[in-house]
Amino acid sequence: MNPRPRRTAEPDGPPLTRPAAVLFDRDGTLVHDVPYNADPARVRPVPGAAEAVRLLRDAGIATGVVSNQSGVGRGLLTHEDVRRVNARVDELTGPFDVWVYCPHRPDEGCACRKPLPGLVDEAARRLAVRPADCVVIGDIAADVLAARAAGAEGILVPNAQTRPEETRAEAHPAPDVLTAVRRLLARPGPAATAARTEGRSV
């Protein structure tokens, strides 16, 4: 089987271009993590989340959310609970172009639960972009690993719940979600990269 295209930059290669889409983890990345939250009133955005999404929209980059919601499979949440909370997150930090979540328990063997690539693949499909042209931003290793399994780029934004070894494993974690997005937007666009490759300036 051919390996998936990867966004990971080579150590001595050119910097990556801006992505076609940025996919965010929900809990712990866009909003403070409330385990198995079924109450939209408990949704609290993390600082800078709404500004980060706005900057991406202004730059013409698609946005989405990819989230594990095993509370559904555990019987602690309903799909409607998840949709109501997602709608509140969308209201406070979005709007997002696509929402995809995994409702399964870890022991169900699904293909969508992060760190597997299913959510990233599906979000990319709905956005009509290649997974390799996406970046996933999340707060735990499963988010980054799901991105890489899909051939996308993953950026870790650690918080108090992130395991220290997960942070140490990343060469360039971002201190917060807004910084992660600003770093992406500081990259050259595809036109600038093509011109540089051809020895031209734009």
mmCIF file of C-alpha atoms in Angstrom:
data_model
loop_
_atom_site.group_PDB
_atom_site.id
_atom_site.type_symbol
_atom_site.label_atom_id
_atom_site.label_comp_id
_atom_site.label_asym_id
_atom_site.label_seq_id
_atom_site.Cartn_x
_atom_site.Cartn_y
_atom_site.Cartn_z
ATOM 1 C CA MET A 1 0.000 0.000 0.000
ATOM 2 C CA ASN A 2 1.335 3.434 -0.915
ATOM 3 C CA PRO A 3 2.020 5.691 2.064
ATOM 4 C CA ARG A 4 -0.220 8.710 2.440
ATOM 5 C CA PRO A 5 1.184 12.106 1.480
ATOM 6 C CA ARG A 6 2.456 13.911 4.537
ATOM 7 C CA ARG A 7 2.590 17.551 5.521
ATOM 8 C CA THR A 8 5.531 16.979 7.828
ATOM 9 C CA ALA A 9 8.399 19.184 6.691
ATOM 10 C CA GLU A 10 11.797 17.642 6.083
ATOM 11 C CA PRO A 11 14.476 18.869 8.543
ATOM 12 C CA ASP A 12 16.432 20.679 5.826
ATOM 13 C CA GLY A 13 13.565 21.246 3.423
ATOM 14 C CA PRO A 14 11.436 24.294 2.697
ATOM 15 C CA PRO A 15 8.781 25.354 5.207
ATOM 16 C CA LEU A 16 5.302 23.998 4.763
ATOM 17 C CA THR A 17 2.747 26.168 3.027
ATOM 18 C CA ARG A 18 -0.485 27.293 4.588
ATOM 19 C CA PRO A 19 -3.039 24.482 4.905
ATOM 20 C CA ALA A 20 -6.297 24.294 2.988
ATOM 21 C CA ALA A 21 -8.133 23.507 6.227
ATOM 22 C CA VAL A 22 -7.495 23.574 9.961
ATOM 23 C CA LEU A 23 -9.285 21.026 12.120
ATOM 24 C CA PHE A 24 -9.530 21.576 15.859
ATOM 25 C CA ASP A 25 -10.095 19.194 18.710
ATOM 26 C CA ARG A 26 -13.012 20.456 20.804
ATOM 27 C CA ASP A 27 -12.546 19.779 24.521
ATOM 28 C CA GLY A 28 -9.342 21.179 25.961
ATOM 29 C CA THR A 29 -8.458 22.951 22.705
ATOM 30 C CA LEU A 30 -11.354 25.243 21.769
ATOM 31 C CA VAL A 31 -13.215 25.080 25.080
ATOM 32 C CA HIS A 32 -12.338 24.098 28.626
ATOM 33 C CA ASP A 33 -12.739 20.373 29.105
ATOM 34 C CA VAL A 34 -15.866 19.363 31.011
ATOM 35 C CA PRO A 35 -15.916 15.539 30.916
ATOM 36 C CA TYR A 36 -18.991 14.151 29.147
ATOM 37 C CA ASN A 37 -20.574 17.582 29.012
ATOM 38 C CA ALA A 38 -24.259 17.575 28.033
ATOM 39 C CA ASP A 39 -24.992 21.154 29.110
ATOM 40 C CA PRO A 40 -24.369 24.004 26.636
ATOM 41 C CA ALA A 41 -24.360 26.437 29.564
ATOM 42 C CA ARG A 42 -21.086 24.896 30.775
ATOM 43 C CA VAL A 43 -19.231 25.670 27.546
ATOM 44 C CA ARG A 44 -16.381 28.131 28.150
ATOM 45 C CA PRO A 45 -14.001 28.969 25.299
ATOM 46 C CA VAL A 46 -10.283 28.946 25.988
ATOM 47 C CA PRO A 47 -8.597 32.339 25.593
ATOM 48 C CA GLY A 48 -7.862 33.185 21.984
ATOM 49 C CA ALA A 49 -9.990 30.420 20.435
ATOM 50 C CA ALA A 50 -12.544 32.687 18.775
ATOM 51 C CA GLU A 51 -9.820 35.017 17.485
ATOM 52 C CA ALA A 52 -7.880 32.062 16.068
ATOM 53 C CA VAL A 53 -10.902 30.836 14.130
ATOM 54 C CA ARG A 54 -11.691 34.342 12.902
ATOM 55 C CA LEU A 55 -8.148 34.771 11.579
ATOM 56 C CA LEU A 56 -8.436 31.540 9.614
ATOM 57 C CA ARG A 57 -11.799 32.537 8.144
ATOM 58 C CA ASP A 58 -10.418 35.943 7.178
ATOM 59 C CA ALA A 59 -7.518 34.189 5.430
ATOM 60 C CA GLY A 60 -9.912 31.984 3.449
ATOM 61 C CA ILE A 61 -8.892 28.773 5.215
ATOM 62 C CA ALA A 62 -11.630 26.248 5.975
ATOM 63 C CA THR A 63 -12.161 25.205 9.585
ATOM 64 C CA GLY A 64 -13.619 22.170 11.275
ATOM 65 C CA VAL A 65 -13.847 20.272 14.538
ATOM 66 C CA VAL A 66 -12.916 16.607 15.039
ATOM 67 C CA SER A 67 -13.826 15.271 18.459
ATOM 68 C CA ASN A 68 -13.994 11.988 20.392
ATOM 69 C CA GLN A 69 -17.310 11.830 22.249
ATOM 70 C CA SER A 70 -17.304 8.375 23.833
ATOM 71 C CA GLY A 71 -19.930 9.515 26.339
ATOM 72 C CA VAL A 72 -22.495 8.570 23.703
ATOM 73 C CA GLY A 73 -21.257 4.983 23.547
ATOM 74 C CA ARG A 74 -20.986 4.853 27.341
ATOM 75 C CA GLY A 75 -24.635 5.913 27.708
ATOM 76 C CA LEU A 76 -23.714 9.190 29.400
ATOM 77 C CA LEU A 77 -24.691 11.443 26.479
ATOM 78 C CA THR A 78 -27.097 11.371 23.576
ATOM 79 C CA HIS A 79 -26.315 12.470 20.046
ATOM 80 C CA GLU A 80 -28.649 15.407 20.653
ATOM 81 C CA ASP A 81 -26.615 16.378 23.754
ATOM 82 C CA VAL A 82 -23.457 16.434 21.637
ATOM 83 C CA ARG A 83 -25.141 18.471 18.909
ATOM 84 C CA ARG A 84 -26.439 21.019 21.422
ATOM 85 C CA VAL A 85 -23.008 21.470 22.994
ATOM 86 C CA ASN A 86 -21.403 21.655 19.547
ATOM 87 C CA ALA A 87 -23.882 24.342 18.554
ATOM 88 C CA ARG A 88 -22.886 26.390 21.588
ATOM 89 C CA VAL A 89 -19.189 25.989 20.788
ATOM 90 C CA ASP A 90 -19.969 27.039 17.215
ATOM 91 C CA GLU A 91 -21.802 30.102 18.513
ATOM 92 C CA LEU A 92 -18.981 31.159 20.838
ATOM 93 C CA THR A 93 -15.888 30.311 18.782
ATOM 94 C CA GLY A 94 -17.031 29.565 15.208
ATOM 95 C CA PRO A 95 -18.700 29.278 12.868
ATOM 96 C CA PHE A 96 -16.959 26.140 11.609
ATOM 97 C CA ASP A 97 -17.366 24.633 8.170
ATOM 98 C CA VAL A 98 -17.654 21.052 9.374
ATOM 99 C CA TRP A 99 -18.189 19.077 12.584
ATOM 100 C CA VAL A 100 -17.276 15.397 12.894
ATOM 101 C CA TYR A 101 -17.303 13.368 16.104
ATOM 102 C CA CYS A 102 -16.775 9.761 17.152
ATOM 103 C CA PRO A 103 -19.503 8.434 19.491
ATOM 104 C CA HIS A 104 -17.844 5.074 20.174
ATOM 105 C CA ARG A 105 -16.284 3.621 23.306
ATOM 106 C CA PRO A 106 -12.544 2.901 23.131
ATOM 107 C CA ASP A 107 -13.229 -0.858 23.149
ATOM 108 C CA GLU A 108 -15.599 -0.829 20.150
ATOM 109 C CA GLY A 109 -12.848 -1.046 17.567
ATOM 110 C CA CYS A 110 -14.139 1.744 15.326
ATOM 111 C CA ALA A 111 -12.018 3.411 12.663
ATOM 112 C CA CYS A 112 -12.938 6.954 13.661
ATOM 113 C CA ARG A 113 -11.819 7.336 17.255
ATOM 114 C CA LYS A 114 -8.607 9.345 17.528
ATOM 115 C CA PRO A 115 -5.702 8.431 17.317
ATOM 116 C CA LEU A 116 -7.057 6.620 14.249
ATOM 117 C CA PRO A 117 -7.488 8.791 11.143
ATOM 118 C CA GLY A 118 -11.219 8.371 10.464
ATOM 119 C CA LEU A 119 -12.390 11.751 11.765
ATOM 120 C CA VAL A 120 -9.684 13.626 9.878
ATOM 121 C CA ASP A 121 -10.406 11.696 6.697
ATOM 122 C CA GLU A 122 -14.131 12.397 6.961
ATOM 123 C CA ALA A 123 -13.693 16.095 7.708
ATOM 124 C CA ALA A 124 -11.350 16.450 4.735
ATOM 125 C CA ARG A 125 -13.846 14.612 2.520
ATOM 126 C CA ARG A 126 -16.668 16.931 3.541
ATOM 127 C CA LEU A 127 -14.474 19.964 2.912
ATOM 128 C CA ALA A 128 -13.362 18.584 -0.470
ATOM 129 C CA VAL A 129 -9.662 18.822 0.409
ATOM 130 C CA ARG A 130 -6.933 16.213 0.795
ATOM 131 C CA PRO A 131 -6.116 15.128 4.347
ATOM 132 C CA ALA A 132 -2.510 15.994 3.484
ATOM 133 C CA ASP A 133 -3.600 19.610 3.034
ATOM 134 C CA CYS A 134 -5.061 19.779 6.552
ATOM 135 C CA VAL A 135 -3.615 20.680 9.924
ATOM 136 C CA VAL A 136 -5.081 19.298 13.156
ATOM 137 C CA ILE A 137 -4.670 21.286 16.371
ATOM 138 C CA GLY A 138 -5.272 19.483 19.662
ATOM 139 C CA ASP A 139 -4.217 19.163 23.272
ATOM 140 C CA ILE A 140 -3.240 15.485 23.527
ATOM 141 C CA ALA A 141 -1.130 12.997 21.595
ATOM 142 C CA ALA A 142 -4.215 11.286 20.132
ATOM 143 C CA ASP A 143 -5.018 14.457 18.180
ATOM 144 C CA VAL A 144 -1.533 14.698 16.702
ATOM 145 C CA LEU A 145 -1.347 10.973 15.984
ATOM 146 C CA ALA A 146 -4.728 11.000 14.236
ATOM 147 C CA ALA A 147 -3.480 13.821 12.029
ATOM 148 C CA ARG A 148 -0.328 11.970 11.098
ATOM 149 C CA ALA A 149 -2.186 8.715 10.500
ATOM 150 C CA ALA A 150 -4.301 10.595 7.958
ATOM 151 C CA GLY A 151 -1.248 12.159 6.315
ATOM 152 C CA ALA A 152 -2.030 15.558 7.832
ATOM 153 C CA GLU A 153 0.065 17.759 10.070
ATOM 154 C CA GLY A 154 -0.601 17.802 13.811
ATOM 155 C CA ILE A 155 0.129 20.624 16.234
ATOM 156 C CA LEU A 156 0.021 20.035 19.981
ATOM 157 C CA VAL A 157 -1.234 22.811 22.262
ATOM 158 C CA PRO A 158 -0.582 21.418 25.744
ATOM 159 C CA ASN A 159 -2.645 22.280 28.800
ATOM 160 C CA ALA A 160 -2.660 21.157 32.424
ATOM 161 C CA GLN A 161 -4.151 17.788 31.454
ATOM 162 C CA THR A 162 -1.607 17.008 28.730
ATOM 163 C CA ARG A 163 0.848 14.321 29.782
ATOM 164 C CA PRO A 164 4.410 15.653 30.050
ATOM 165 C CA GLU A 165 5.757 12.869 27.841
ATOM 166 C CA GLU A 166 3.297 13.875 25.109
ATOM 167 C CA THR A 167 4.607 17.432 25.165
ATOM 168 C CA ARG A 168 8.221 16.248 25.165
ATOM 169 C CA ALA A 169 7.552 14.113 22.113
ATOM 170 C CA GLU A 170 6.677 17.181 20.009
ATOM 171 C CA ALA A 171 9.417 19.288 18.471
ATOM 172 C CA HIS A 172 7.316 22.449 18.176
ATOM 173 C CA PRO A 173 4.293 22.501 20.485
ATOM 174 C CA ALA A 174 2.413 25.789 20.588
ATOM 175 C CA PRO A 175 1.772 27.581 23.890
ATOM 176 C CA ASP A 176 -1.842 28.337 22.971
ATOM 177 C CA VAL A 177 -4.295 27.920 20.124
ATOM 178 C CA LEU A 178 -3.975 31.501 18.893
ATOM 179 C CA THR A 179 -0.194 31.202 18.619
ATOM 180 C CA ALA A 180 -0.601 27.927 16.716
ATOM 181 C CA VAL A 181 -2.846 29.624 14.162
ATOM 182 C CA ARG A 182 -0.635 32.673 13.850
ATOM 183 C CA ARG A 183 2.310 30.392 13.089
ATOM 184 C CA LEU A 184 0.307 28.742 10.323
ATOM 185 C CA LEU A 185 -0.683 32.077 8.840
ATOM 186 C CA ALA A 186 2.940 33.238 8.865
ATOM 187 C CA ARG A 187 3.796 30.504 6.380
ATOM 188 C CA PRO A 188 3.968 31.334 2.682
ATOM 189 C CA GLY A 189 0.926 30.722 0.521
ATOM 190 C CA PRO A 190 1.112 28.199 -2.314
ATOM 191 C CA ALA A 191 1.753 30.909 -4.929
ATOM 192 C CA ALA A 192 4.692 32.306 -2.997
ATOM 193 C CA THR A 193 6.142 28.833 -2.499
ATOM 194 C CA ALA A 194 5.830 27.972 -6.190
ATOM 195 C CA ALA A 195 7.490 31.223 -7.184
ATOM 196 C CA ARG A 196 10.354 30.651 -4.758
ATOM 197 C CA THR A 197 10.847 27.137 -6.144
ATOM 198 C CA GLU A 198 11.064 28.603 -9.627
ATOM 199 C CA GLY A 199 13.509 31.265 -8.471
ATOM 200 C CA ARG A 200 11.035 34.127 -8.701
ATOM 201 C CA SER A 201 9.696 36.567 -6.147
ATOM 202 C CA VAL A 202 6.082 37.569 -5.722
#
